[in-house]
Amino acid sequence: MVAKLKDVAQLAGVSVTTVSRVINNYGSLSAKTIKKVHEAMRELNYQPNALARAMQGKPSKFVGLIFPNLTNPFFAELVNELERQLFNQGYKAIIASSAENPEIEHEYLSMLMANQVDGIISGSHNLDIAEYHQISAPIVSFDRYLADNIPIVASDSYRGGQLAVEYLLRKNARHIAVIVDEDTSASPTLNRLQGALDRLTEMHRSFDPLALGDLDFSTTFPGIYDGVVASNDVQALEIAAIYQQQGLRMGQDFFITGYDGSQLIRCIAPQLPTVIQPIPKLAAALIKTLLKRVTEPTAAVSSVTLSVEFHE
């Protein structure tokens, strides 16, 4: 049976109000009383309800994390790093995967707000959700435009796109395909594509933009292409496998670039050239930006852009 506040009070020989004051560190209490309450809590394995404390206007020490999916190794590692760093700063994470579904994301937002989390970090792809314009709780976005008043933390997508193309040009790829993920938002992620296209144009190189939604990898590749700019690492490995099934060698017969550079991908496929997003630094910047908004609600908080690297 789960212990309640009154059970702690009875065992400690104090009132329920006194137990509440000890938990919330409120008012003047003797060291003896505080010790008795803590001993009773330990004996009964009583856990204070942090979210209930938030309903009384006190910090919940919970942060909501909303991301599109956790099957992508990059998002999984970023969320894991966020959870670790938040814990080190005294916060716990409530993790919600929106499954790239606006209805699911709406429900998660409602749940997080009802439970009075101290703030939200969102990497959502559902950019037309009106709730983001109305939420009063501090919010920071990862790599997505959500609303004018919500700061964005991202890596330098434009430079990332340039680095990917520069690798293919160094390898003298002749027929280049650029996978176009049809995101019509005004988010920083689009800068990857712009960086790639600008560099190709500057070098007077022709290329084929291939819309992801209309693309059948198995019939498109290899085709005429000996160079491919993929949208992410998982996609790059899927395409590379098609080439390799036909006896073609990565880095010799064809060249492909991924994006994200998660530790998992670099471990299982170290041969994949990819743009590395700095996950620990991104997590630290997201948390720092959010806590700035939590502690100074009226202060101006700027967006943050971090450098990327290329793994070859």
Short mmCIF file of N, CA, C and O in Angstrom, two decimals, residues 16-17 28 39 59 93 116 119 127 138 140 153 164 169 174 180 199 237 244-245 259 269 274 302 307:
data_model
loop_
_atom_site.label_atom_id
_atom_site.label_comp_id
_atom_site.label_asym_id
_atom_site.label_seq_id
_atom_site.Cartn_x
_atom_site.Cartn_y
_atom_site.Cartn_z
N VAL A 16 -0.18 16.91 9.74
CA VAL A 16 -0.01 16.85 8.29
C VAL A 16 0.60 18.15 7.77
O VAL A 16 1.45 18.15 6.87
N THR A 17 0.18 19.26 8.35
CA THR A 17 0.71 20.57 7.96
C THR A 17 2.21 20.64 8.19
O THR A 17 2.97 21.16 7.36
N SER A 28 9.65 28.09 9.85
CA SER A 28 10.70 27.79 10.84
C SER A 28 10.34 26.51 11.59
O SER A 28 9.30 26.42 12.25
N GLU A 39 12.89 10.74 8.86
CA GLU A 39 13.01 9.33 9.25
C GLU A 39 11.72 8.58 8.95
O GLU A 39 11.75 7.43 8.48
N PRO A 59 8.13 25.10 -7.70
CA PRO A 59 8.76 24.43 -8.85
C PRO A 59 8.56 22.92 -8.77
O PRO A 59 8.74 22.31 -7.72
N ALA A 93 13.01 14.34 -16.21
CA ALA A 93 12.42 14.53 -17.53
C ALA A 93 11.17 13.69 -17.71
O ALA A 93 11.11 12.54 -17.29
N GLN A 116 1.91 20.96 -14.80
CA GLN A 116 2.71 22.11 -14.37
C GLN A 116 4.21 21.84 -14.39
O GLN A 116 4.92 22.09 -13.41
N GLY A 119 9.16 23.60 -17.53
CA GLY A 119 9.44 24.05 -18.89
C GLY A 119 9.39 22.89 -19.86
O GLY A 119 9.27 21.73 -19.47
N LEU A 127 4.71 21.69 -37.05
CA LEU A 127 4.97 23.10 -36.84
C LEU A 127 3.75 23.99 -36.89
O LEU A 127 3.84 25.18 -36.61
N PRO A 138 7.72 28.26 -19.99
CA PRO A 138 8.93 28.44 -20.79
C PRO A 138 9.12 27.27 -21.77
O PRO A 138 8.99 26.10 -21.39
N VAL A 140 11.68 25.93 -25.14
CA VAL A 140 12.82 26.10 -26.05
C VAL A 140 12.68 25.05 -27.14
O VAL A 140 12.30 23.90 -26.86
N VAL A 153 17.47 26.38 -30.45
CA VAL A 153 18.84 25.88 -30.34
C VAL A 153 19.05 24.88 -31.48
O VAL A 153 18.26 23.95 -31.64
N ALA A 164 28.80 18.47 -46.63
CA ALA A 164 28.40 17.23 -47.31
C ALA A 164 28.75 17.29 -48.80
O ALA A 164 29.32 16.35 -49.37
N LEU A 169 32.48 16.59 -53.89
CA LEU A 169 33.28 17.26 -54.91
C LEU A 169 34.75 16.87 -54.80
O LEU A 169 35.43 16.70 -55.82
N ARG A 174 30.51 12.49 -60.15
CA ARG A 174 30.09 13.12 -61.41
C ARG A 174 28.59 13.38 -61.46
O ARG A 174 28.15 14.42 -61.94
N VAL A 180 15.71 15.51 -51.00
CA VAL A 180 15.00 16.67 -50.49
C VAL A 180 13.87 16.19 -49.58
O VAL A 180 12.89 15.60 -50.05
N ARG A 199 26.42 25.55 -52.55
CA ARG A 199 27.80 25.14 -52.84
C ARG A 199 27.89 24.50 -54.23
O ARG A 199 28.83 24.78 -54.99
N LEU A 237 22.59 4.93 -44.96
CA LEU A 237 22.95 3.52 -44.89
C LEU A 237 21.99 2.65 -45.69
O LEU A 237 22.38 1.65 -46.29
N GLN A 244 25.73 -1.58 -52.48
CA GLN A 244 26.60 -2.69 -52.10
C GLN A 244 26.02 -4.03 -52.53
O GLN A 244 26.77 -4.96 -52.84
N GLN A 245 24.71 -4.14 -52.60
CA GLN A 245 24.07 -5.36 -53.09
C GLN A 245 24.41 -5.63 -54.55
O GLN A 245 24.33 -6.77 -55.01
N TYR A 259 23.95 12.40 -42.24
CA TYR A 259 23.83 13.61 -41.41
C TYR A 259 23.40 13.19 -40.02
O TYR A 259 22.51 12.35 -39.88
N ALA A 269 28.86 1.87 -38.19
CA ALA A 269 29.19 2.18 -39.59
C ALA A 269 30.23 3.29 -39.63
O ALA A 269 29.98 4.39 -40.15
N THR A 274 29.84 11.54 -42.70
CA THR A 274 28.63 12.18 -42.18
C THR A 274 28.94 13.49 -41.48
O THR A 274 30.06 13.71 -41.01
N SER A 302 18.18 34.73 -26.49
CA SER A 302 18.52 34.59 -27.91
C SER A 302 18.58 33.12 -28.33
O SER A 302 18.82 32.23 -27.50
N SER A 307 28.45 24.87 -33.97
CA SER A 307 29.21 24.40 -35.12
C SER A 307 29.05 22.89 -35.32
O SER A 307 28.80 22.14 -34.37
#
